[in-house]
Short mmCIF file of C-alpha atoms and ligand atoms in Angstrom, two decimals:
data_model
loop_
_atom_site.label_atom_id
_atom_site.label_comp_id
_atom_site.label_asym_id
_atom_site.label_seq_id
_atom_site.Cartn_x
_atom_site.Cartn_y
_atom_site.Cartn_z
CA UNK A 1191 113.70 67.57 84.97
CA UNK A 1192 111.64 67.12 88.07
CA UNK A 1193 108.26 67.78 88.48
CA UNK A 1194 106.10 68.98 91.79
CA UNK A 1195 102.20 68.52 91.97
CA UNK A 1196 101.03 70.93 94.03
CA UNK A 1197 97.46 69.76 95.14
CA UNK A 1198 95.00 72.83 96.12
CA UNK A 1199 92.31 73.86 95.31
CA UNK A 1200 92.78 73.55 91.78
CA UNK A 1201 95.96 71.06 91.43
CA UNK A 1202 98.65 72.13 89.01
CA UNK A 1203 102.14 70.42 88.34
CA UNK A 1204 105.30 72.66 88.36
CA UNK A 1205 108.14 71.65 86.26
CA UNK A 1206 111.91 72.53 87.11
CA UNK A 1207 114.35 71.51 84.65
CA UNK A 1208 116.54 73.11 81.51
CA UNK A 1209 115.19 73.95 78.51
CA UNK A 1210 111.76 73.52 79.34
CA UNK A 1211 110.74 76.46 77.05
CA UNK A 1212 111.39 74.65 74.31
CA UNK A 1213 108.69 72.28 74.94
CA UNK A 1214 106.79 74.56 76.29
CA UNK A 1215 103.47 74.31 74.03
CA UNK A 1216 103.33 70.70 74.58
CA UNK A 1217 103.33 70.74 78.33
CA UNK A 1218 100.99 73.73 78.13
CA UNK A 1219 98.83 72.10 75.33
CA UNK A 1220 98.37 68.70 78.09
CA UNK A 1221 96.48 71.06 80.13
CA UNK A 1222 94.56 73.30 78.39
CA UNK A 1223 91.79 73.01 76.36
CA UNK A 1224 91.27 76.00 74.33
CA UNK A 1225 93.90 76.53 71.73
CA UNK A 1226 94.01 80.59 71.87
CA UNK A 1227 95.87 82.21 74.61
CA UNK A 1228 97.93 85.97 74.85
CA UNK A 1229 101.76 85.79 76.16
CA UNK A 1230 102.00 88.04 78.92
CA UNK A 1231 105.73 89.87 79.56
CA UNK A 1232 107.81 92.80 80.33
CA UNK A 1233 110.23 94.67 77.52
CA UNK A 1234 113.19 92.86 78.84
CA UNK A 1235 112.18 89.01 78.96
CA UNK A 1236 110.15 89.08 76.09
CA UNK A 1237 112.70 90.24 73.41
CA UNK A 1238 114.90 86.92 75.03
CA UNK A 1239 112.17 84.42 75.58
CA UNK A 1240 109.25 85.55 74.01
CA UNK A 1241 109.67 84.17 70.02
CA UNK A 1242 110.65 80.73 71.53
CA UNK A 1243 107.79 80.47 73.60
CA UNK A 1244 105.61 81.92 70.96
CA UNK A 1245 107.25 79.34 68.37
CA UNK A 1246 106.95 76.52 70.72
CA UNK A 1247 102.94 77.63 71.24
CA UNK A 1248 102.07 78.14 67.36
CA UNK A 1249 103.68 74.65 66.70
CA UNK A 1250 100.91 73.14 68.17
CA UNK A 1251 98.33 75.25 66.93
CA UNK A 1252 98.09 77.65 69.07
CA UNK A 1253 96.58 80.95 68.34
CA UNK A 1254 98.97 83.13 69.93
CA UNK A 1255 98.90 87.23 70.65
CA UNK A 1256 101.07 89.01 73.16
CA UNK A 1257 101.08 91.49 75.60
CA UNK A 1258 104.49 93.70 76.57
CA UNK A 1259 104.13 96.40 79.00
CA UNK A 1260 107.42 98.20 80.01
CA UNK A 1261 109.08 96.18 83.06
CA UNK A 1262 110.02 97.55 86.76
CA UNK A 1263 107.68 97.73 89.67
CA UNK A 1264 105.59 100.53 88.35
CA UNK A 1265 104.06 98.43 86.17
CA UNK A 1266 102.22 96.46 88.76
CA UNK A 1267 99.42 99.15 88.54
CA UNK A 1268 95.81 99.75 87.40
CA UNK A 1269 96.45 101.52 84.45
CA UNK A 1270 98.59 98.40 82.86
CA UNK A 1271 95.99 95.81 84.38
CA UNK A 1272 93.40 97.97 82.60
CA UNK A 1273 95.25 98.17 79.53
CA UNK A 1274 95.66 94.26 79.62
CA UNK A 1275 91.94 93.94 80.34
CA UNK A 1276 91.39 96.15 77.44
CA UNK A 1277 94.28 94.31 75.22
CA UNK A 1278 91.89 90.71 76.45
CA UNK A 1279 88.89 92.31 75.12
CA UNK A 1280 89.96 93.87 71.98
CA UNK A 1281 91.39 89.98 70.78
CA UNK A 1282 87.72 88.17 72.02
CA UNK A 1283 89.42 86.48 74.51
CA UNK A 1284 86.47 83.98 75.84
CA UNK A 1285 86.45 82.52 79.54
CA UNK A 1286 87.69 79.25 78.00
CA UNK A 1287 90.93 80.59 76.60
CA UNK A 1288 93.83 81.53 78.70
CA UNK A 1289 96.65 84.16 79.45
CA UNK A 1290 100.44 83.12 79.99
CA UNK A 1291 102.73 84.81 82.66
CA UNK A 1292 106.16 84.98 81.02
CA UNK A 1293 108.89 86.45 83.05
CA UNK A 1294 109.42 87.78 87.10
CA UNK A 1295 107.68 88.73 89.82
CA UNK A 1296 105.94 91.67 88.74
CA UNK A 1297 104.65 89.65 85.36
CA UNK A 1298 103.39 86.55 87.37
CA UNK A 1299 101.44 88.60 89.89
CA UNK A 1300 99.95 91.48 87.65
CA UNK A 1301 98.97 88.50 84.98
CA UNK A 1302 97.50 86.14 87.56
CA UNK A 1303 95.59 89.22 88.79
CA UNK A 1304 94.03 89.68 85.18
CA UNK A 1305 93.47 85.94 85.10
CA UNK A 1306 91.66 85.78 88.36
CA UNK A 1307 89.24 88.78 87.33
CA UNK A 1308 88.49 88.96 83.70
CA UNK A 1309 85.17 87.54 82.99
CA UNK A 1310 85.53 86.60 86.55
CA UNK A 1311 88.25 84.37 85.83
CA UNK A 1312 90.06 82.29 83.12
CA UNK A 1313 92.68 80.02 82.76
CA UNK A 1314 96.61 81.12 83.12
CA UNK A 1315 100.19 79.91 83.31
CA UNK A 1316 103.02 81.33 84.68
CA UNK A 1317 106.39 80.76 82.92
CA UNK A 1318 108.92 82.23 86.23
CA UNK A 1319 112.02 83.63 84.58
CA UNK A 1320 113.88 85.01 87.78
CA UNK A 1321 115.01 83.16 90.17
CA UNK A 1322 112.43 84.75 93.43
CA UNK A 1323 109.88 84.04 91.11
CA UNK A 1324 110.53 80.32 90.40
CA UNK A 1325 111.13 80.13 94.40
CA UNK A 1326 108.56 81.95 95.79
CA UNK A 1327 106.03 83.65 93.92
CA UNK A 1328 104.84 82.14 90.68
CA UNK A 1329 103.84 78.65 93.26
CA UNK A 1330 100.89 79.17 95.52
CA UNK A 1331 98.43 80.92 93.48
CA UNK A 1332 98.92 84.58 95.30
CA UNK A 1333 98.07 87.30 92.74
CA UNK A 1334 97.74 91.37 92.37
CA UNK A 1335 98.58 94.66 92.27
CA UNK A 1336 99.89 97.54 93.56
CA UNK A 1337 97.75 100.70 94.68
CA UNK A 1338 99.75 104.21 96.06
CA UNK A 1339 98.67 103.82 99.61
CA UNK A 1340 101.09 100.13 99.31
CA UNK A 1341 102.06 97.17 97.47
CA UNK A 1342 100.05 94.19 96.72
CA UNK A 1343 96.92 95.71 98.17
CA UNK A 1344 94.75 94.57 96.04
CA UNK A 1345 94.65 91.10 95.06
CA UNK A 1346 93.19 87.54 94.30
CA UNK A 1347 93.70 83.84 95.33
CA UNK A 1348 94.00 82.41 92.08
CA UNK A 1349 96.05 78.83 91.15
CA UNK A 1350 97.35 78.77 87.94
CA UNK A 1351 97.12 75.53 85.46
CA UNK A 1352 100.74 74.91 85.34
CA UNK A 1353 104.02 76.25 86.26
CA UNK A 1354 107.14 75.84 84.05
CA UNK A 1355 110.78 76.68 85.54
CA UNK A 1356 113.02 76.59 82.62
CA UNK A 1357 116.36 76.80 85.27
CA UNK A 1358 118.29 78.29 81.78
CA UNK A 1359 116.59 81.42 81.83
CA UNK A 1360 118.16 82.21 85.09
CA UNK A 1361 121.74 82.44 82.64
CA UNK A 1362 120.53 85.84 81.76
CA UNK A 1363 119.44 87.23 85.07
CA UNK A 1364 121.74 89.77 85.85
CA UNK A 1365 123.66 89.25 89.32
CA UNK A 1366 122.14 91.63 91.16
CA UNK A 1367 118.84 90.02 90.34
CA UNK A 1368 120.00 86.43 91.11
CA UNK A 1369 121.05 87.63 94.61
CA UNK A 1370 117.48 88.96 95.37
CA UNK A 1371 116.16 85.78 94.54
CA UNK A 1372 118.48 84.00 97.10
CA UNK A 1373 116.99 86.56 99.70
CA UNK A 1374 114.22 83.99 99.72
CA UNK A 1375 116.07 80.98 99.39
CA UNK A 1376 117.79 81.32 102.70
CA UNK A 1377 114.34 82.01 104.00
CA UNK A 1378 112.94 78.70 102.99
CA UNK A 1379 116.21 77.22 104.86
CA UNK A 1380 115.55 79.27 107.80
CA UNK A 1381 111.59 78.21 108.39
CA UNK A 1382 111.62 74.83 107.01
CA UNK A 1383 114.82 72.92 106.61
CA UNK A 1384 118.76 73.02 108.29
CA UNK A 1385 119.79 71.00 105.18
CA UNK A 1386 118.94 73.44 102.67
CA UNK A 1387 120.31 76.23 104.74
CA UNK A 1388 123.41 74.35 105.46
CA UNK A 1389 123.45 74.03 101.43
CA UNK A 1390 123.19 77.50 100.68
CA UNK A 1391 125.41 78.47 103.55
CA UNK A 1392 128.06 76.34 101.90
CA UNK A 1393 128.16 78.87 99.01
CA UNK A 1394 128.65 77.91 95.19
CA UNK A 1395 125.06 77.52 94.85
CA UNK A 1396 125.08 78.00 91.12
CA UNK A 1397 126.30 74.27 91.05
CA UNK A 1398 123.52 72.92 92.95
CA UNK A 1399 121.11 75.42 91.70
CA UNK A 1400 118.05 72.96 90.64
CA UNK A 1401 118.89 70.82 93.40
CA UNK A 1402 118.29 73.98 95.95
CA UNK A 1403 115.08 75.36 93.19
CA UNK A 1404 113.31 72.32 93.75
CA UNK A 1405 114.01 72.07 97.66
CA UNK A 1406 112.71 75.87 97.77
CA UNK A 1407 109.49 74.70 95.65
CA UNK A 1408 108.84 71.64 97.57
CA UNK A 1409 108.71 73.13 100.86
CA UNK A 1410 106.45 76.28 99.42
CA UNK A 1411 104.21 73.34 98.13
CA UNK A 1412 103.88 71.59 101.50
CA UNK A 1413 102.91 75.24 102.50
CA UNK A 1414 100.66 76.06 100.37
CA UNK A 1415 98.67 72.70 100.66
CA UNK A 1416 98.60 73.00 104.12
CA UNK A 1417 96.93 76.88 103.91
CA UNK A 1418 96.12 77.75 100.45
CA UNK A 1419 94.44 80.99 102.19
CA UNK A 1420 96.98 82.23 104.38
CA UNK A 1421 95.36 82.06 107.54
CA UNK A 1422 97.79 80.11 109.43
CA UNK A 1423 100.83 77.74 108.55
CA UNK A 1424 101.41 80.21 105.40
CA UNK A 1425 102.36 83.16 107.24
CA UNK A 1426 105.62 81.52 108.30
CA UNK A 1427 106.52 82.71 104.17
CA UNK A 1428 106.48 85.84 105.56
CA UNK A 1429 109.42 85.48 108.05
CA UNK A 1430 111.63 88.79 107.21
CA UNK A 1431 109.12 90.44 105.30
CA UNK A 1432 107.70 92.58 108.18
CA UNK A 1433 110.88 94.39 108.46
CA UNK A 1434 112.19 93.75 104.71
CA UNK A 1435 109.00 94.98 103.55
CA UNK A 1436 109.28 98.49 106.13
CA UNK A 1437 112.64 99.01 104.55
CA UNK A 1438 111.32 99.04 101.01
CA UNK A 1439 109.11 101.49 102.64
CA UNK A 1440 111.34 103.93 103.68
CA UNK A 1441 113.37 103.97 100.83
CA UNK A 1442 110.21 104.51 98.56
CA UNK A 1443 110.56 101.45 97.21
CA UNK A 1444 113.99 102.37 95.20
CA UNK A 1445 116.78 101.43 97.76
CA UNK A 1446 116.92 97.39 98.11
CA UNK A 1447 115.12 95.13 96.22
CA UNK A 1448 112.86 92.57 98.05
CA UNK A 1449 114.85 89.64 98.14
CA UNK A 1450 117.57 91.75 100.04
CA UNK A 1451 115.54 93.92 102.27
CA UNK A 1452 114.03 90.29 103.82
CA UNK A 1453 117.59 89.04 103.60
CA UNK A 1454 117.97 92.67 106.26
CA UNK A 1455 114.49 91.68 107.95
CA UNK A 1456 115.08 87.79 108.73
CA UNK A 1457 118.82 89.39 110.12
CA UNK A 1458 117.19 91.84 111.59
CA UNK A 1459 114.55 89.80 113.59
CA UNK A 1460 116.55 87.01 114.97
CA UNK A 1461 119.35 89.34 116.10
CA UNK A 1462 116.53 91.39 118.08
CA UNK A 1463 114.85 87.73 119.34
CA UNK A 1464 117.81 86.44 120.36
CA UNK A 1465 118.79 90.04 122.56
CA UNK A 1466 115.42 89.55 124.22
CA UNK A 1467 115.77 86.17 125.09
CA UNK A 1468 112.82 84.63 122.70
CA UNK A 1469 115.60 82.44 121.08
CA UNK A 1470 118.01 81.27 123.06
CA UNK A 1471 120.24 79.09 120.41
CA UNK A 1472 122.92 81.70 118.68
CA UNK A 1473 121.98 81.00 115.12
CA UNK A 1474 122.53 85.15 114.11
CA UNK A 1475 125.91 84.93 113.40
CA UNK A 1476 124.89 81.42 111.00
CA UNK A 1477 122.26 83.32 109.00
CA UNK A 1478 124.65 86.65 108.86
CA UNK A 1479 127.66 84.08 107.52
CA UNK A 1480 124.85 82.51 104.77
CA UNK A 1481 123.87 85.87 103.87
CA UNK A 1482 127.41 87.24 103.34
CA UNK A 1483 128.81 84.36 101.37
CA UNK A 1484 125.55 84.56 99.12
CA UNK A 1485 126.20 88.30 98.47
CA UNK A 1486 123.09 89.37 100.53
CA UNK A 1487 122.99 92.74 102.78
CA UNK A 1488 122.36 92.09 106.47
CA UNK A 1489 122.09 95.72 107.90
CA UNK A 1490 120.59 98.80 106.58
CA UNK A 1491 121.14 102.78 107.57
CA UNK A 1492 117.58 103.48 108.91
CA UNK A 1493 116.85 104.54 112.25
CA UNK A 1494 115.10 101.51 114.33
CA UNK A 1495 111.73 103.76 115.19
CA UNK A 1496 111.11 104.33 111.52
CA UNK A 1497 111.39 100.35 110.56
CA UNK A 1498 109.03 99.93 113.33
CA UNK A 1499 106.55 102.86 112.92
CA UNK A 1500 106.76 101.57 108.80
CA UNK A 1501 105.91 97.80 109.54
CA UNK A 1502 103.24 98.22 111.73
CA UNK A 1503 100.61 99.23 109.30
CA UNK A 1504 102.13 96.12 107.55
CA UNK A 1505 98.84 93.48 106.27
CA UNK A 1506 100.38 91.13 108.61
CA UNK A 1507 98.68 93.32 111.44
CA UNK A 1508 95.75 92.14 113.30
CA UNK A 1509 93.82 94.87 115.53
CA UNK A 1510 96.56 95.84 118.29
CA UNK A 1511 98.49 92.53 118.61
CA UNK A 1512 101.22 91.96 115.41
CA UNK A 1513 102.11 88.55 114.24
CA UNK A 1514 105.94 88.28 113.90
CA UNK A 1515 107.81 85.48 112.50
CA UNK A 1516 110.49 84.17 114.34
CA UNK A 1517 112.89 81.14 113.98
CA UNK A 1518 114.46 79.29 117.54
CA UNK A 1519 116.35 77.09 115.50
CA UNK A 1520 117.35 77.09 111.53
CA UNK A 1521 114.51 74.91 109.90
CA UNK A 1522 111.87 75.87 112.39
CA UNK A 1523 109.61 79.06 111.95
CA UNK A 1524 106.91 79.68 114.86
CA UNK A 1525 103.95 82.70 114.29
CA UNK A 1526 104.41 85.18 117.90
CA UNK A 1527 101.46 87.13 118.25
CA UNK A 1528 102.51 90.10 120.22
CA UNK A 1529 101.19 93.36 121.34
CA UNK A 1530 102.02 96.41 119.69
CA UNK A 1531 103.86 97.38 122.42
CA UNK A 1532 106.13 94.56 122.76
CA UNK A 1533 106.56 94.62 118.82
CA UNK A 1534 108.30 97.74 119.62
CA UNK A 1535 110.50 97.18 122.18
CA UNK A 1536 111.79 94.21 120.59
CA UNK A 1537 112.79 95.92 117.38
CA UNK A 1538 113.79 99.03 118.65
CA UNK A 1539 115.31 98.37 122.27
N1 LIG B 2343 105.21 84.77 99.03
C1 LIG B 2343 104.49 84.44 100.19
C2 LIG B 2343 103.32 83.53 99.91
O1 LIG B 2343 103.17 83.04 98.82
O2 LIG B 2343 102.55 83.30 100.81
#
């Protein structure tokens, strides 16, 4: 077991190791005060994990209720974040008690969102039981959810009080799943570090798979402490997303899933950077050879004027000048701020 402190502006520890759920209501119990808290999780993770977690809680006295909204994307919506404020307020839940995220993505975000506003904020945990979500989204304390004009429109800042990465519960993700989440991985190897990249690109990650969870986490906490608020050195997370996020788009969200259409994005980008001379080491054919061996897609069948004309209303946007992420080298991301114009020609010329 191995555990990262990431210091903001709340600090919080994040623990990686197997069979952390089992102790889960200790570790959670060291840093919480109030002893009443509601379990948080879709209609597939919490028929696997939720008893145990719920067992674990009660052992040490907590008062435990839960929460299970049907899972999927669609549920990262108003009308379940109103039906868990409404859920919060039927059981008296007081600003000292707490909420626990248990499960992916969707579940850490929409439950951190709760946390963050009801009564104007109380205390939460996320339990991450994908693998993108023990990576990338349940560290760094980005929360919310979606509206219909796009995703993650609305949403807080909001560090949880713990995070707990039981690497077992990644034994039930379906494949299909566990690729997405390495979508990100090779991300983290692409802005931050050759020797993680080089470790993914060697395949057979599954047998270095904490080894590669913790690398991923440590770099996202350097990040994060860096620019809790996204204003600068945290944008680099986003290297891929502009066009993996566009294809997502276009296929109305029900074509790739996110950890694949960046896996297309970060392809996408360097192949263009390199044609137009803004990197000038061949590192394409690397990242296309680590995305292939770790069952990731690399192309996609949409025309290159939609994936522009869909990523430019992207929140990455800033008045007419676009902020792309772009890596020279594997390990090293840099933010280009480019006109519109340029943006254009280097993704669709
Ligand atoms: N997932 C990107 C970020 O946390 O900034």
């Amino acid at each position: 077991m191995k555990t990262i402190t990431v210091k903001a502006s709340q600090s919080y520890d994040v623990m990686i190791g197997s069979g952390l759920l089992n102790d889960a209501g200790k570790y959670i119990s060291d840093v919480l005060k109030s002893r009443r808290t509601v379990i948080v999780s879709d209609d597939n993770v919490y028929p696997l994990y939720g008893e145990k977690l719920k067992n674990s809680l009660e052992s040490v006295d907590f008062d435990v209720k839960e929460f299970v909204f049907p899972h999927g994307e669609q549920s990262k919506s108003h009308e379940t974040l109103l039906n868990l404020y409404g859920f919060l307020a039927s059981q008296n839940i007081t600003r000292s008690d707490s909420v626990i995220a248990l499960g992916g993505g969707v579940t850490g975000d929409l439950t951190g969102f709760a946390a963050a506003s009801f009564l104007r904020g109380i205390d939460y945990v996320q339990i991450p039981t994908s693998l993108l979500a023990q990576i990338d989204s349940s560290v760094g304390g980005k929360t919310a959810v979606d509206i219909p004009a796009g995703k993650n429109l609305v949403g807080a800042f909001k560090q949880p009080r713990l995070v707990l990465a039981d690497t077992d519960t990644l034994s039930t993700l379906p494949d299909t799943f566990f690729d997405d989440g390495m979508g990100e991985a090779v991300k983290y190897g692409m802005i931050w570090s050759s020797e993680l990249f080089e470790l993914i690109a060697g395949g057979n990650i599954k047998d270095h798979l904490e080894e590669m969870i913790v690398k991923c986490i440590d770099i996202k906490r350097e990040v994060v402490e860096t620019d809790e608020f996204d204003k600068g050195l945290r944008m680099i997370l986003n290297f891929g997303h502009t066009l993996g996020h566009s294809i997502e788009k276009t296929q109305s969200f029900c074509g790739l899933s996110h950890g694949k259409a960046v896996a297309v994005g970060m392809y996408l980008m360097t192949r263009a950077a390199e044609k137009h001379g803004i990197i000038t080491e061949n590192i394409s054919d690397r990242l296309k050879k680590c995305l292939e061996v770790n069952n990731l897609p690399y192309s996609v069948d949409i025309p290159a004027e939609t994936l522009f004309r869909n990523s430019v209303n992207d929140k990455k946007r800033f008045s007419d000048d676009i902020s792309v992420i772009i890596c020279r080298t594997i390990g090293k991301a840099d933010i280009v701020k480019m006109p519109i114009e340029d943006y254009k020609k280097l993704v669709t010329e």
